[in-house]
Amino acid sequence: DSTSRGGKDVVSRVVSVLKDCGPDVLSIEDVLPFLPDFAQIDQIKDEICEALTSYSSRIEGFLREMSECDHTCDNLRSEIAR
């Protein structure tokens, strides 16, 4: 039991450092390999959800950018074909 309590302390310290540093400096992916094997997802659920939300936003931005590039390429092809 003291091992799991010590693990929870480690996880809570890691979460605290993550929040202090912010996502631009340190992310949940950076620290996952260092968490104890018996760490439960519930202990880091909020951080995982924030990371997934951030990924989703970035992917949407990349999709918009790709669409704009597609449109630009289509316009350039039309101009070249003239």
Short mmCIF file of N, CA and C in Angstrom, two decimals:
data_model
loop_
_atom_site.label_atom_id
_atom_site.label_comp_id
_atom_site.label_asym_id
_atom_site.label_seq_id
_atom_site.Cartn_x
_atom_site.Cartn_y
_atom_site.Cartn_z
N ASP A 1 0.83 -1.21 0.00
CA ASP A 1 0.00 0.00 0.00
C ASP A 1 0.86 1.26 0.00
N SER A 2 1.99 1.19 0.73
CA SER A 2 2.86 2.38 0.74
C SER A 2 3.47 2.62 -0.63
N THR A 3 3.65 1.54 -1.42
CA THR A 3 4.18 1.70 -2.77
C THR A 3 3.20 2.45 -3.64
N SER A 4 1.91 2.09 -3.57
CA SER A 4 0.92 2.77 -4.39
C SER A 4 0.73 4.21 -3.92
N ARG A 5 0.83 4.44 -2.61
CA ARG A 5 0.72 5.80 -2.10
C ARG A 5 1.89 6.63 -2.59
N GLY A 6 3.10 6.06 -2.59
CA GLY A 6 4.28 6.75 -3.10
C GLY A 6 4.14 7.04 -4.58
N GLY A 7 3.55 6.10 -5.31
CA GLY A 7 3.31 6.29 -6.74
C GLY A 7 2.34 7.41 -6.99
N LYS A 8 1.31 7.50 -6.15
CA LYS A 8 0.33 8.59 -6.30
C LYS A 8 1.00 9.93 -6.03
N ASP A 9 1.93 9.94 -5.06
CA ASP A 9 2.66 11.18 -4.79
C ASP A 9 3.50 11.59 -5.99
N VAL A 10 4.13 10.61 -6.63
CA VAL A 10 4.94 10.90 -7.82
C VAL A 10 4.05 11.46 -8.91
N VAL A 11 2.91 10.81 -9.13
CA VAL A 11 1.99 11.26 -10.19
C VAL A 11 1.49 12.66 -9.89
N SER A 12 1.13 12.94 -8.65
CA SER A 12 0.63 14.28 -8.32
C SER A 12 1.73 15.33 -8.48
N ARG A 13 2.97 14.96 -8.18
CA ARG A 13 4.08 15.90 -8.39
C ARG A 13 4.31 16.14 -9.89
N VAL A 14 4.21 15.08 -10.68
CA VAL A 14 4.38 15.21 -12.12
C VAL A 14 3.29 16.11 -12.69
N VAL A 15 2.05 15.91 -12.27
CA VAL A 15 0.94 16.73 -12.74
C VAL A 15 1.16 18.19 -12.34
N SER A 16 1.65 18.40 -11.15
CA SER A 16 1.93 19.76 -10.68
C SER A 16 3.00 20.42 -11.54
N VAL A 17 4.05 19.70 -11.86
CA VAL A 17 5.12 20.24 -12.71
C VAL A 17 4.58 20.54 -14.11
N LEU A 18 3.74 19.63 -14.64
CA LEU A 18 3.14 19.87 -15.95
C LEU A 18 2.35 21.16 -15.97
N LYS A 19 1.56 21.38 -14.94
CA LYS A 19 0.75 22.60 -14.87
C LYS A 19 1.62 23.84 -14.71
N ASP A 20 2.69 23.72 -13.93
CA ASP A 20 3.59 24.86 -13.72
C ASP A 20 4.32 25.24 -15.00
N CYS A 21 4.75 24.24 -15.76
CA CYS A 21 5.53 24.49 -16.98
C CYS A 21 4.66 24.95 -18.13
N GLY A 22 3.47 24.43 -18.23
CA GLY A 22 2.60 24.75 -19.35
C GLY A 22 2.88 23.84 -20.53
N PRO A 23 1.91 23.73 -21.43
CA PRO A 23 2.01 22.78 -22.54
C PRO A 23 3.08 23.12 -23.58
N ASP A 24 3.52 24.37 -23.62
CA ASP A 24 4.56 24.73 -24.59
C ASP A 24 5.94 24.25 -24.17
N VAL A 25 6.10 23.98 -22.88
CA VAL A 25 7.40 23.56 -22.35
C VAL A 25 7.46 22.06 -22.13
N LEU A 26 6.41 21.51 -21.52
CA LEU A 26 6.40 20.11 -21.13
C LEU A 26 5.00 19.56 -21.35
N SER A 27 4.91 18.40 -21.98
CA SER A 27 3.60 17.81 -22.25
C SER A 27 3.48 16.46 -21.56
N ILE A 28 2.28 15.96 -21.51
CA ILE A 28 2.02 14.68 -20.88
C ILE A 28 2.82 13.58 -21.57
N GLU A 29 3.01 13.69 -22.88
CA GLU A 29 3.78 12.69 -23.61
C GLU A 29 5.23 12.65 -23.15
N ASP A 30 5.74 13.79 -22.74
CA ASP A 30 7.13 13.87 -22.28
C ASP A 30 7.34 13.09 -20.99
N VAL A 31 6.32 13.06 -20.16
CA VAL A 31 6.50 12.47 -18.83
C VAL A 31 5.90 11.07 -18.69
N LEU A 32 5.10 10.62 -19.64
CA LEU A 32 4.48 9.30 -19.53
C LEU A 32 5.50 8.18 -19.28
N PRO A 33 6.64 8.17 -19.98
CA PRO A 33 7.59 7.08 -19.73
C PRO A 33 8.15 7.06 -18.31
N PHE A 34 8.04 8.16 -17.60
CA PHE A 34 8.62 8.25 -16.27
C PHE A 34 7.62 7.99 -15.15
N LEU A 35 6.36 7.84 -15.51
CA LEU A 35 5.35 7.55 -14.50
C LEU A 35 5.45 6.09 -14.08
N PRO A 36 5.10 5.81 -12.84
CA PRO A 36 5.16 4.42 -12.38
C PRO A 36 4.18 3.54 -13.17
N ASP A 37 4.54 2.27 -13.32
CA ASP A 37 3.70 1.33 -14.07
C ASP A 37 2.29 1.22 -13.49
N PHE A 38 2.17 1.43 -12.20
CA PHE A 38 0.87 1.25 -11.55
C PHE A 38 0.06 2.55 -11.47
N ALA A 39 0.54 3.60 -12.15
CA ALA A 39 -0.21 4.86 -12.17
C ALA A 39 -1.52 4.62 -12.92
N GLN A 40 -2.60 5.17 -12.39
CA GLN A 40 -3.90 4.99 -13.00
C GLN A 40 -4.22 6.18 -13.91
N ILE A 41 -4.92 5.88 -14.99
CA ILE A 41 -5.30 6.90 -15.97
C ILE A 41 -6.08 8.02 -15.29
N ASP A 42 -6.93 7.68 -14.32
CA ASP A 42 -7.74 8.70 -13.64
C ASP A 42 -6.87 9.80 -13.05
N GLN A 43 -5.65 9.46 -12.67
CA GLN A 43 -4.77 10.45 -12.05
C GLN A 43 -4.28 11.49 -13.05
N ILE A 44 -4.25 11.14 -14.33
CA ILE A 44 -3.75 12.06 -15.35
C ILE A 44 -4.76 12.28 -16.47
N LYS A 45 -6.01 11.93 -16.19
CA LYS A 45 -7.07 12.01 -17.20
C LYS A 45 -7.22 13.42 -17.76
N ASP A 46 -7.23 14.43 -16.91
CA ASP A 46 -7.41 15.81 -17.37
C ASP A 46 -6.29 16.23 -18.32
N GLU A 47 -5.06 15.86 -17.98
CA GLU A 47 -3.92 16.22 -18.82
C GLU A 47 -4.00 15.51 -20.17
N ILE A 48 -4.43 14.25 -20.17
CA ILE A 48 -4.57 13.51 -21.42
C ILE A 48 -5.67 14.15 -22.27
N CYS A 49 -6.78 14.50 -21.66
CA CYS A 49 -7.88 15.14 -22.40
C CYS A 49 -7.44 16.48 -22.99
N GLU A 50 -6.68 17.26 -22.23
CA GLU A 50 -6.17 18.54 -22.74
C GLU A 50 -5.25 18.32 -23.93
N ALA A 51 -4.39 17.30 -23.85
CA ALA A 51 -3.48 17.01 -24.96
C ALA A 51 -4.27 16.59 -26.20
N LEU A 52 -5.29 15.76 -26.02
CA LEU A 52 -6.10 15.32 -27.16
C LEU A 52 -6.87 16.49 -27.79
N THR A 53 -7.37 17.37 -26.96
CA THR A 53 -8.07 18.55 -27.46
C THR A 53 -7.11 19.43 -28.25
N SER A 54 -5.91 19.59 -27.74
CA SER A 54 -4.90 20.40 -28.43
C SER A 54 -4.54 19.76 -29.78
N TYR A 55 -4.37 18.44 -29.80
CA TYR A 55 -4.08 17.74 -31.06
C TYR A 55 -5.20 17.94 -32.06
N SER A 56 -6.42 17.83 -31.59
CA SER A 56 -7.58 17.99 -32.46
C SER A 56 -7.59 19.38 -33.09
N SER A 57 -7.33 20.39 -32.29
CA SER A 57 -7.30 21.76 -32.81
C SER A 57 -6.19 21.93 -33.84
N ARG A 58 -5.02 21.38 -33.54
CA ARG A 58 -3.90 21.49 -34.47
C ARG A 58 -4.21 20.76 -35.78
N ILE A 59 -4.82 19.59 -35.69
CA ILE A 59 -5.17 18.84 -36.89
C ILE A 59 -6.17 19.62 -37.73
N GLU A 60 -7.16 20.23 -37.09
CA GLU A 60 -8.13 21.04 -37.83
C GLU A 60 -7.44 22.21 -38.53
N GLY A 61 -6.48 22.82 -37.88
CA GLY A 61 -5.72 23.90 -38.49
C GLY A 61 -4.93 23.41 -39.69
N PHE A 62 -4.30 22.26 -39.56
CA PHE A 62 -3.54 21.69 -40.68
C PHE A 62 -4.47 21.35 -41.84
N LEU A 63 -5.65 20.83 -41.54
CA LEU A 63 -6.61 20.50 -42.60
C LEU A 63 -7.06 21.76 -43.35
N ARG A 64 -7.29 22.84 -42.61
CA ARG A 64 -7.65 24.11 -43.26
C ARG A 64 -6.51 24.60 -44.14
N GLU A 65 -5.30 24.51 -43.62
CA GLU A 65 -4.12 24.95 -44.38
C GLU A 65 -3.95 24.10 -45.65
N MET A 66 -4.16 22.79 -45.53
CA MET A 66 -4.06 21.92 -46.70
C MET A 66 -5.13 22.27 -47.73
N SER A 67 -6.32 22.57 -47.27
CA SER A 67 -7.40 22.94 -48.17
C SER A 67 -7.06 24.24 -48.92
N GLU A 68 -6.52 25.21 -48.20
CA GLU A 68 -6.10 26.46 -48.83
C GLU A 68 -5.01 26.21 -49.87
N CYS A 69 -4.06 25.35 -49.54
CA CYS A 69 -2.99 25.02 -50.49
C CYS A 69 -3.56 24.32 -51.72
N ASP A 70 -4.51 23.43 -51.51
CA ASP A 70 -5.18 22.76 -52.63
C ASP A 70 -5.83 23.78 -53.56
N HIS A 71 -6.53 24.73 -52.95
CA HIS A 71 -7.22 25.76 -53.72
C HIS A 71 -6.20 26.60 -54.52
N THR A 72 -5.11 26.97 -53.87
CA THR A 72 -4.06 27.74 -54.53
C THR A 72 -3.46 26.95 -55.68
N CYS A 73 -3.21 25.67 -55.47
CA CYS A 73 -2.65 24.82 -56.54
C CYS A 73 -3.62 24.72 -57.72
N ASP A 74 -4.90 24.57 -57.41
CA ASP A 74 -5.90 24.53 -58.49
C ASP A 74 -5.88 25.82 -59.30
N ASN A 75 -5.81 26.95 -58.61
CA ASN A 75 -5.75 28.24 -59.30
C ASN A 75 -4.50 28.36 -60.17
N LEU A 76 -3.37 27.91 -59.65
CA LEU A 76 -2.13 27.98 -60.41
C LEU A 76 -2.19 27.07 -61.63
N ARG A 77 -2.76 25.89 -61.48
CA ARG A 77 -2.91 24.97 -62.62
C ARG A 77 -3.79 25.62 -63.71
N SER A 78 -4.85 26.28 -63.27
CA SER A 78 -5.73 26.95 -64.23
C SER A 78 -5.00 28.05 -64.98
N GLU A 79 -4.20 28.83 -64.26
CA GLU A 79 -3.44 29.91 -64.90
C GLU A 79 -2.40 29.35 -65.87
N ILE A 80 -1.74 28.27 -65.49
CA ILE A 80 -0.71 27.68 -66.35
C ILE A 80 -1.35 27.10 -67.62
N ALA A 81 -2.53 26.55 -67.49
CA ALA A 81 -3.22 25.92 -68.61
C ALA A 81 -3.69 26.94 -69.65
N ARG A 82 -3.77 28.19 -69.30
CA ARG A 82 -4.27 29.24 -70.22
C ARG A 82 -3.33 29.50 -71.35
#
